[in-house]
Structure formats: C-alpha cells, structure tokens
Amino acid sequence: MQPLPRSFYARDTVDVARALLGKQLVRRTRAGLTSAVIVETEAYLEQDDPACHTFRGKTKRNAAMFGPPGDLYVYAIHARWCMNVVTAAEGIGDAVLIRAAEPLDGLNLMRERRQRTNERELTRGPARLCESMEVDGVLNGHDLTLGRRLWLCEPGEGSRGDGEIGVSPRIGISVNQAALLRFFLVANPFVSGPKRLNCSQR
DNA sequence: GTTCGGATTATCT
DNA sequence: GATAATCCGAACC
C-alpha cells in the first residue's frame, strides 16, 4: 500500500489516464479503511480542450489543477462531488477524472455512507465513488503521495485490474465530444455510462 | 435491458 | 440567474 510517487503523475496526462486503470485507490478515515481498483478515467487538458475546467484560465475553483502533479482536484457538479488527479508539470492545468472503480476493502463502510447495498451502486460513477470514499471539497488540493487520508498504490493480489482497455468520448460533456479521452477496462461491470460507449472506440 | 426528465448546489458571469 | 465533467427512479422495450 505504498503511495505512487510524484513521478507517476508528472508526465503526459493521457498516459497517466491509461496508467491509472488497475491502480488501487485507498481512503483512510477514523471510521476505517476503504479501497477500490480504478476501472474508468477521463483526461482533461488545458490546451485545446474546451471541456476542461482550466480551458479559460485559472479561477478560484480550478486552482488545484495548476498545482503539483499528484495533488487532488475535487469539484462539485449538480450538488455532487467528483475527484481528479492533477497531472503533468506544475503550472499546467491538466487532470484525470476518476469515474469508476471496483470495491475492494471496506464495503460495509461504503454501504453505510451511500445508504445502498448493491455493490454496483457504490463506486460506479464519479459522484457515487466520492460518496463511498468520503471524498469532498475538504480534500481539494490534498497531496496523494503522502500515504495519508487518501492515496493511490499498486493493486494487491487477486484484484481484477487488468484486461483490455477501451477508448471513447467522455461522458456528460457538451463540447469537444470528438476527443477520445475516456479510458476504461472493457470487461469490468463497474464501468459507468451507456453500454454502447463501453465497446471501445467511437 | 435502456432512455428520459426532475432534483439538486457550488461556482461563475 | 444560468450553468454544469451527475444521480436516480419511472417508464418503456
């Protein structure tokens, strides 16, 4: 459960988005430990990507995206939270949205937080994942390389974090829908979105 | 099984 | 005041 080093995040954002698939997301709070294996990500780029929050420059909300790689960017949308990993060099407003994961540890704690028992309802979709992991605005700007509160690591034995990687347009955006910047594990049932978008490409 | 529309709140213009 | 990188239940196939 050693946290991934900053060098993992300090490179091309699309490369990080792909590399994040299969990595383990770990959250420790006073209530206990929860973890899940990432199965779906989306890259957001400051350059040439109008769907990215930083496309029109720095604001109070998106400031964390310009921070050091390996920090967390948390934002609210439609009264819910979503978490992103900050990538590329400090000063570049790129990030990768963590859209979905497969629960690994602390399922009962996740069920308590979500008030749902069905496993797919726990971590399928960015806001569900945040609620299960108790991630909110308080963790905006959090350093993921410290191994405290929230971090990422190589998966343990027996996780289902491998398999074919699919590519598609991102979900829920109204601009730049042509960009193929969503990445997911094709065979994994915890991937979100309509089924036709989960068959790789297009 | 998939699609649709209403609810909801932080942030920006 | 409008907007949004969403969720969920209802309706339909």
PDB file of C-alpha atoms (C1' of nucleotides) in Angstrom:
ATOM      1  CA  MET A   1       0.000   0.000   0.000  1.00  0.00           C
ATOM      2  CA  GLN A   2       2.945   2.326  -0.672  1.00  0.00           C
ATOM      3  CA  PRO A   3       1.685   5.527  -2.361  1.00  0.00           C
ATOM      4  CA  LEU A   4       2.632   6.013  -6.009  1.00  0.00           C
ATOM      5  CA  PRO A   5       5.500   8.553  -6.322  1.00  0.00           C
ATOM      6  CA  ARG A   6       5.050  12.021  -7.760  1.00  0.00           C
ATOM      7  CA  SER A   7       6.906  10.918 -10.910  1.00  0.00           C
ATOM      8  CA  PHE A   8       3.915   8.706 -11.757  1.00  0.00           C
ATOM      9  CA  TYR A   9       1.756  11.828 -12.179  1.00  0.00           C
ATOM     10  CA  ALA A  10       4.397  14.169 -13.608  1.00  0.00           C
ATOM     11  CA  ARG A  11       4.077  13.122 -17.265  1.00  0.00           C
ATOM     12  CA  ASP A  12       1.703  13.244 -20.213  1.00  0.00           C
ATOM     13  CA  THR A  13      -1.895  13.397 -18.949  1.00  0.00           C
ATOM     14  CA  VAL A  14      -3.282  10.805 -21.391  1.00  0.00           C
ATOM     15  CA  ASP A  15      -0.528   8.382 -20.379  1.00  0.00           C
ATOM     16  CA  VAL A  16      -1.476   8.849 -16.730  1.00  0.00           C
ATOM     17  CA  ALA A  17      -5.175   8.343 -17.520  1.00  0.00           C
ATOM     18  CA  ARG A  18      -4.369   4.940 -19.052  1.00  0.00           C
ATOM     19  CA  ALA A  19      -1.862   4.000 -16.356  1.00  0.00           C
ATOM     20  CA  LEU A  20      -4.403   4.714 -13.620  1.00  0.00           C
ATOM     21  CA  LEU A  21      -6.600   1.819 -14.773  1.00  0.00           C
ATOM     22  CA  GLY A  22      -5.994  -1.075 -12.378  1.00  0.00           C
ATOM     23  CA  LYS A  23      -4.399   1.091  -9.691  1.00  0.00           C
ATOM     24  CA  GLN A  24      -5.784   0.892  -6.168  1.00  0.00           C
ATOM     25  CA  LEU A  25      -7.431   3.914  -4.556  1.00  0.00           C
ATOM     26  CA  VAL A  26      -7.142   3.868  -0.759  1.00  0.00           C
ATOM     27  CA  ARG A  27      -9.041   6.045   1.716  1.00  0.00           C
ATOM     28  CA  ARG A  28      -8.439   6.026   5.459  1.00  0.00           C
ATOM     29  CA  THR A  29     -10.676   7.865   7.913  1.00  0.00           C
ATOM     30  CA  ARG A  30     -11.420   7.476  11.604  1.00  0.00           C
ATOM     31  CA  ALA A  31     -14.318   5.229  10.568  1.00  0.00           C
ATOM     32  CA  GLY A  32     -11.984   2.765   8.842  1.00  0.00           C
ATOM     33  CA  LEU A  33     -10.289   1.935   5.565  1.00  0.00           C
ATOM     34  CA  THR A  34     -11.932   1.654   2.156  1.00  0.00           C
ATOM     35  CA  SER A  35     -10.257   0.842  -1.155  1.00  0.00           C
ATOM     36  CA  ALA A  36     -11.206   0.223  -4.775  1.00  0.00           C
ATOM     37  CA  VAL A  37      -9.492  -0.582  -8.071  1.00  0.00           C
ATOM     38  CA  ILE A  38      -9.842   2.133 -10.730  1.00  0.00           C
ATOM     39  CA  VAL A  39     -11.649   0.917 -13.862  1.00  0.00           C
ATOM     40  CA  GLU A  40     -12.582   4.149 -15.692  1.00  0.00           C
ATOM     41  CA  THR A  41     -10.864   7.540 -16.171  1.00  0.00           C
ATOM     42  CA  GLU A  42     -11.131  10.673 -18.315  1.00  0.00           C
ATOM     43  CA  ALA A  43      -8.328  13.062 -19.307  1.00  0.00           C
ATOM     44  CA  TYR A  44      -8.944  16.832 -19.253  1.00  0.00           C
ATOM     45  CA  LEU A  45      -6.386  19.047 -20.960  1.00  0.00           C
ATOM     46  CA  GLU A  46      -5.743  22.771 -20.507  1.00  0.00           C
ATOM     47  CA  GLN A  47      -4.658  23.087 -24.156  1.00  0.00           C
ATOM     48  CA  ASP A  48      -7.210  22.802 -26.989  1.00  0.00           C
ATOM     49  CA  ASP A  49      -9.903  21.182 -24.826  1.00  0.00           C
ATOM     50  CA  PRO A  50     -12.919  23.450 -24.149  1.00  0.00           C
ATOM     51  CA  ALA A  51     -14.482  20.759 -21.941  1.00  0.00           C
ATOM     52  CA  CYS A  52     -11.663  21.237 -19.436  1.00  0.00           C
ATOM     53  CA  HIS A  53     -12.318  23.487 -16.429  1.00  0.00           C
ATOM     54  CA  THR A  54      -8.998  25.301 -16.957  1.00  0.00           C
ATOM     55  CA  PHE A  55      -9.538  25.995 -20.669  1.00  0.00           C
ATOM     56  CA  ARG A  56     -10.447  29.621 -19.915  1.00  0.00           C
ATOM     57  CA  GLY A  57      -7.726  30.155 -17.353  1.00  0.00           C
ATOM     58  CA  LYS A  58      -7.323  29.984 -13.614  1.00  0.00           C
ATOM     59  CA  THR A  59     -10.223  30.604 -11.224  1.00  0.00           C
ATOM     60  CA  LYS A  60     -10.714  30.035  -7.519  1.00  0.00           C
ATOM     61  CA  ARG A  61     -12.443  26.725  -8.232  1.00  0.00           C
ATOM     62  CA  ASN A  62      -9.897  25.185 -10.604  1.00  0.00           C
ATOM     63  CA  ALA A  63      -6.721  26.467  -8.912  1.00  0.00           C
ATOM     64  CA  ALA A  64      -5.756  22.976  -7.673  1.00  0.00           C
ATOM     65  CA  MET A  65      -5.445  21.781 -11.281  1.00  0.00           C
ATOM     66  CA  PHE A  66      -2.441  24.082 -11.708  1.00  0.00           C
ATOM     67  CA  GLY A  67      -0.782  22.709  -8.574  1.00  0.00           C
ATOM     68  CA  PRO A  68       1.869  19.963  -8.342  1.00  0.00           C
ATOM     69  CA  PRO A  69       1.208  16.627 -10.069  1.00  0.00           C
ATOM     70  CA  GLY A  70      -0.036  14.092  -7.545  1.00  0.00           C
ATOM     71  CA  ASP A  71      -2.378  16.548  -5.850  1.00  0.00           C
ATOM     72  CA  LEU A  72      -6.142  16.033  -5.851  1.00  0.00           C
ATOM     73  CA  TYR A  73      -8.690  18.320  -7.525  1.00  0.00           C
ATOM     74  CA  VAL A  74     -12.221  17.989  -6.127  1.00  0.00           C
ATOM     75  CA  TYR A  75     -15.152  19.932  -7.554  1.00  0.00           C
ATOM     76  CA  ALA A  76     -18.931  19.926  -7.180  1.00  0.00           C
ATOM     77  CA  ILE A  77     -21.333  19.358 -10.038  1.00  0.00           C
ATOM     78  CA  HIS A  78     -25.123  19.104  -9.771  1.00  0.00           C
ATOM     79  CA  ALA A  79     -24.861  19.022  -5.994  1.00  0.00           C
ATOM     80  CA  ARG A  80     -22.355  16.159  -6.031  1.00  0.00           C
ATOM     81  CA  TRP A  81     -18.579  15.732  -5.740  1.00  0.00           C
ATOM     82  CA  CYS A  82     -16.085  14.434  -8.304  1.00  0.00           C
ATOM     83  CA  MET A  83     -12.383  13.715  -7.817  1.00  0.00           C
ATOM     84  CA  ASN A  84      -9.499  14.271 -10.214  1.00  0.00           C
ATOM     85  CA  VAL A  85      -5.791  13.552 -10.091  1.00  0.00           C
ATOM     86  CA  VAL A  86      -3.584  16.502 -11.079  1.00  0.00           C
ATOM     87  CA  THR A  87      -1.074  15.557 -13.795  1.00  0.00           C
ATOM     88  CA  ALA A  88       1.742  16.977 -15.958  1.00  0.00           C
ATOM     89  CA  ALA A  89       4.139  19.658 -14.706  1.00  0.00           C
ATOM     90  CA  GLU A  90       3.160  22.134 -12.002  1.00  0.00           C
ATOM     91  CA  GLY A  91       1.607  25.191 -13.641  1.00  0.00           C
ATOM     92  CA  ILE A  92      -0.160  23.143 -16.328  1.00  0.00           C
ATOM     93  CA  GLY A  93      -3.915  22.845 -15.741  1.00  0.00           C
ATOM     94  CA  ASP A  94      -4.360  19.175 -16.652  1.00  0.00           C
ATOM     95  CA  ALA A  95      -6.113  16.462 -14.614  1.00  0.00           C
ATOM     96  CA  VAL A  96      -7.646  12.999 -14.842  1.00  0.00           C
ATOM     97  CA  LEU A  97     -11.196  12.432 -13.590  1.00  0.00           C
ATOM     98  CA  ILE A  98     -11.656   9.148 -11.707  1.00  0.00           C
ATOM     99  CA  ARG A  99     -15.057   7.980 -12.988  1.00  0.00           C
ATOM    100  CA  ALA A 100     -15.454   4.490 -11.579  1.00  0.00           C
ATOM    101  CA  ALA A 101     -13.788   1.745  -9.543  1.00  0.00           C
ATOM    102  CA  GLU A 102     -14.344  -1.764  -8.281  1.00  0.00           C
ATOM    103  CA  PRO A 103     -14.779  -2.028  -4.488  1.00  0.00           C
ATOM    104  CA  LEU A 104     -12.030  -3.987  -2.729  1.00  0.00           C
ATOM    105  CA  ASP A 105     -11.905  -3.184   1.015  1.00  0.00           C
ATOM    106  CA  GLY A 106     -14.419  -1.719   3.461  1.00  0.00           C
ATOM    107  CA  LEU A 107     -17.590  -2.490   1.509  1.00  0.00           C
ATOM    108  CA  ASN A 108     -19.778  -2.243   4.583  1.00  0.00           C
ATOM    109  CA  LEU A 109     -18.457   1.237   5.354  1.00  0.00           C
ATOM    110  CA  MET A 110     -19.199   2.238   1.747  1.00  0.00           C
ATOM    111  CA  ARG A 111     -22.721   0.850   2.056  1.00  0.00           C
ATOM    112  CA  GLU A 112     -23.230   2.892   5.203  1.00  0.00           C
ATOM    113  CA  ARG A 113     -22.049   6.104   3.534  1.00  0.00           C
ATOM    114  CA  ARG A 114     -24.116   5.531   0.393  1.00  0.00           C
ATOM    115  CA  GLN A 115     -27.200   4.076   2.062  1.00  0.00           C
ATOM    116  CA  ARG A 116     -27.202   1.444  -0.686  1.00  0.00           C
ATOM    117  CA  THR A 117     -26.358  -2.256  -0.504  1.00  0.00           C
ATOM    118  CA  ASN A 118     -25.886  -3.095  -4.197  1.00  0.00           C
ATOM    119  CA  GLU A 119     -22.161  -3.233  -4.982  1.00  0.00           C
ATOM    120  CA  ARG A 120     -22.506  -1.537  -8.377  1.00  0.00           C
ATOM    121  CA  GLU A 121     -24.267   1.408  -6.722  1.00  0.00           C
ATOM    122  CA  LEU A 122     -21.219   2.039  -4.524  1.00  0.00           C
ATOM    123  CA  THR A 123     -18.472   3.057  -6.951  1.00  0.00           C
ATOM    124  CA  ARG A 124     -19.995   3.134 -10.459  1.00  0.00           C
ATOM    125  CA  GLY A 125     -19.873   6.824 -11.457  1.00  0.00           C
ATOM    126  CA  PRO A 126     -17.703   9.696 -10.158  1.00  0.00           C
ATOM    127  CA  ALA A 127     -20.083  11.094  -7.547  1.00  0.00           C
ATOM    128  CA  ARG A 128     -21.015   7.659  -6.193  1.00  0.00           C
ATOM    129  CA  LEU A 129     -17.318   6.847  -5.838  1.00  0.00           C
ATOM    130  CA  CYS A 130     -16.720  10.066  -3.926  1.00  0.00           C
ATOM    131  CA  GLU A 131     -19.571   9.392  -1.544  1.00  0.00           C
ATOM    132  CA  SER A 132     -18.395   5.827  -0.856  1.00  0.00           C
ATOM    133  CA  MET A 133     -14.860   7.053  -0.172  1.00  0.00           C
ATOM    134  CA  GLU A 134     -15.995  10.114   1.800  1.00  0.00           C
ATOM    135  CA  VAL A 135     -14.222  12.474  -0.594  1.00  0.00           C
ATOM    136  CA  ASP A 136     -15.499  16.067  -0.673  1.00  0.00           C
ATOM    137  CA  GLY A 137     -14.272  19.644  -1.034  1.00  0.00           C
ATOM    138  CA  VAL A 138     -12.198  19.313   2.126  1.00  0.00           C
ATOM    139  CA  LEU A 139      -9.748  17.125   0.151  1.00  0.00           C
ATOM    140  CA  ASN A 140      -9.339  19.626  -2.690  1.00  0.00           C
ATOM    141  CA  GLY A 141      -5.588  20.145  -3.091  1.00  0.00           C
ATOM    142  CA  HIS A 142      -4.728  17.071  -0.990  1.00  0.00           C
ATOM    143  CA  ASP A 143      -1.288  15.525  -1.690  1.00  0.00           C
ATOM    144  CA  LEU A 144      -1.751  11.912  -2.843  1.00  0.00           C
ATOM    145  CA  THR A 145       1.927  10.995  -2.462  1.00  0.00           C
ATOM    146  CA  LEU A 146       1.982  11.119   1.348  1.00  0.00           C
ATOM    147  CA  GLY A 147       0.016   7.925   2.036  1.00  0.00           C
ATOM    148  CA  ARG A 148      -2.299   9.740   4.438  1.00  0.00           C
ATOM    149  CA  ARG A 149      -6.099  10.063   4.281  1.00  0.00           C
ATOM    150  CA  LEU A 150      -6.241   9.338   0.526  1.00  0.00           C
ATOM    151  CA  TRP A 151      -3.656   7.877  -1.846  1.00  0.00           C
ATOM    152  CA  LEU A 152      -3.058   5.558  -4.807  1.00  0.00           C
ATOM    153  CA  CYS A 153      -0.924   2.427  -4.915  1.00  0.00           C
ATOM    154  CA  GLU A 154      -0.190  -0.699  -6.930  1.00  0.00           C
ATOM    155  CA  PRO A 155      -3.046  -3.195  -6.510  1.00  0.00           C
ATOM    156  CA  GLY A 156      -2.687  -6.133  -4.126  1.00  0.00           C
ATOM    157  CA  GLU A 157      -3.038  -9.802  -5.005  1.00  0.00           C
ATOM    158  CA  GLY A 158      -6.192 -11.017  -6.667  1.00  0.00           C
ATOM    159  CA  SER A 159      -7.536  -7.700  -7.930  1.00  0.00           C
ATOM    160  CA  ARG A 160      -9.279  -7.621 -11.289  1.00  0.00           C
ATOM    161  CA  GLY A 161      -7.385  -4.595 -12.521  1.00  0.00           C
ATOM    162  CA  ASP A 162      -6.182  -5.992 -15.843  1.00  0.00           C
ATOM    163  CA  GLY A 163      -7.724  -6.674 -19.242  1.00  0.00           C
ATOM    164  CA  GLU A 164      -8.417  -4.880 -22.495  1.00  0.00           C
ATOM    165  CA  ILE A 165      -8.539  -1.065 -22.376  1.00  0.00           C
ATOM    166  CA  GLY A 166     -11.404   0.655 -24.237  1.00  0.00           C
ATOM    167  CA  VAL A 167     -11.394   4.228 -25.555  1.00  0.00           C
ATOM    168  CA  SER A 168     -14.412   6.501 -26.152  1.00  0.00           C
ATOM    169  CA  PRO A 169     -15.646  10.090 -25.993  1.00  0.00           C
ATOM    170  CA  ARG A 170     -16.046  11.457 -22.471  1.00  0.00           C
ATOM    171  CA  ILE A 171     -19.395  11.269 -20.709  1.00  0.00           C
ATOM    172  CA  GLY A 172     -21.669  14.181 -19.905  1.00  0.00           C
ATOM    173  CA  ILE A 173     -19.829  16.979 -21.707  1.00  0.00           C
ATOM    174  CA  SER A 174     -21.425  19.343 -24.242  1.00  0.00           C
ATOM    175  CA  VAL A 175     -18.295  20.447 -26.118  1.00  0.00           C
ATOM    176  CA  ASN A 176     -15.335  18.699 -27.746  1.00  0.00           C
ATOM    177  CA  GLN A 177     -17.244  15.433 -27.903  1.00  0.00           C
ATOM    178  CA  ALA A 178     -15.000  14.193 -30.687  1.00  0.00           C
ATOM    179  CA  ALA A 179     -11.998  13.816 -28.404  1.00  0.00           C
ATOM    180  CA  LEU A 180     -11.389  10.203 -27.399  1.00  0.00           C
ATOM    181  CA  LEU A 181     -10.177  10.853 -23.885  1.00  0.00           C
ATOM    182  CA  ARG A 182     -12.150   8.321 -21.829  1.00  0.00           C
ATOM    183  CA  PHE A 183     -10.410   5.084 -20.879  1.00  0.00           C
ATOM    184  CA  PHE A 184     -11.913   2.011 -19.233  1.00  0.00           C
ATOM    185  CA  LEU A 185     -11.478  -1.725 -18.640  1.00  0.00           C
ATOM    186  CA  VAL A 186     -13.783  -3.232 -21.266  1.00  0.00           C
ATOM    187  CA  ALA A 187     -14.843  -6.350 -19.347  1.00  0.00           C
ATOM    188  CA  ASN A 188     -15.388  -4.707 -15.973  1.00  0.00           C
ATOM    189  CA  PRO A 189     -19.008  -4.419 -14.727  1.00  0.00           C
ATOM    190  CA  PHE A 190     -18.260  -1.327 -12.630  1.00  0.00           C
ATOM    191  CA  VAL A 191     -17.646   0.874 -15.686  1.00  0.00           C
ATOM    192  CA  SER A 192     -20.304   3.633 -15.887  1.00  0.00           C
ATOM    193  CA  GLY A 193     -22.196   5.139 -18.814  1.00  0.00           C
ATOM    194  CA  PRO A 194     -24.392   3.714 -21.589  1.00  0.00           C
ATOM    195  CA  LYS A 195     -23.348   0.335 -22.919  1.00  0.00           C
ATOM    196  CA  ARG A 196     -22.698   1.476 -26.479  1.00  0.00           C
ATOM    197  CA  LEU A 197     -19.944   3.762 -25.161  1.00  0.00           C
ATOM    198  CA  ASN A 198     -18.288   0.832 -23.436  1.00  0.00           C
ATOM    199  CA  CYS A 199     -17.480  -1.162 -26.561  1.00  0.00           C
ATOM    200  CA  SER A 200     -14.198   0.697 -27.203  1.00  0.00           C
ATOM    201  CA  GLN A 201     -13.599   3.394 -29.843  1.00  0.00           C
ATOM    202  CA  ARG A 202     -16.139   5.709 -31.439  1.00  0.00           C
TER     203      ARG A 202
ATOM    204  C1'  DG B   1     -32.294  -4.356 -20.564  1.00  0.00           C
ATOM    205  C1'  DT B   2     -32.150   1.258 -21.980  1.00  0.00           C
ATOM    206  C1'  DT B   3     -33.770   6.038 -22.043  1.00  0.00           C
ATOM    207  C1'  DC B   4     -35.734  10.103 -20.109  1.00  0.00           C
ATOM    208  C1'  DG B   5     -36.591  14.018 -17.040  1.00  0.00           C
ATOM    209  C1'  DG B   6     -36.585  16.183 -12.494  1.00  0.00           C
ATOM    210  C1'  DA B   7     -33.844  17.352  -8.404  1.00  0.00           C
ATOM    211  C1'  DT B   8     -30.116  19.470  -6.554  1.00  0.00           C
ATOM    212  C1'  DT B   9     -25.953  23.300  -5.125  1.00  0.00           C
ATOM    213  C1'  DA B  10     -21.220  25.410  -5.832  1.00  0.00           C
ATOM    214  C1'  DT B  11     -19.361  28.407  -8.913  1.00  0.00           C
ATOM    215  C1'  DC B  12     -19.002  31.872 -12.324  1.00  0.00           C
ATOM    216  C1'  DT B  13     -20.938  35.815 -15.300  1.00  0.00           C
TER     217       DT B  13
ATOM    218  C1'  DG C   1     -29.582  33.966 -12.859  1.00  0.00           C
ATOM    219  C1'  DA C   2     -27.515  30.486 -15.674  1.00  0.00           C
ATOM    220  C1'  DT C   3     -24.770  26.769 -15.902  1.00  0.00           C
ATOM    221  C1'  DA C   4     -22.904  22.089 -15.061  1.00  0.00           C
ATOM    222  C1'  DA C   5     -17.264  16.538 -16.114  1.00  0.00           C
ATOM    223  C1'  DT C   6     -24.453  13.737 -12.154  1.00  0.00           C
ATOM    224  C1'  DC C   7     -27.807  10.570  -9.971  1.00  0.00           C
ATOM    225  C1'  DC C   8     -31.888   8.002  -9.596  1.00  0.00           C
ATOM    226  C1'  DG C   9     -36.426   6.400 -10.215  1.00  0.00           C
ATOM    227  C1'  DA C  10     -40.003   5.833 -13.520  1.00  0.00           C
ATOM    228  C1'  DA C  11     -41.364   4.449 -17.901  1.00  0.00           C
ATOM    229  C1'  DC C  12     -40.777   1.809 -21.692  1.00  0.00           C
ATOM    230  C1'  DC C  13     -38.963  -2.060 -24.646  1.00  0.00           C
TER     231       DC C  13
END
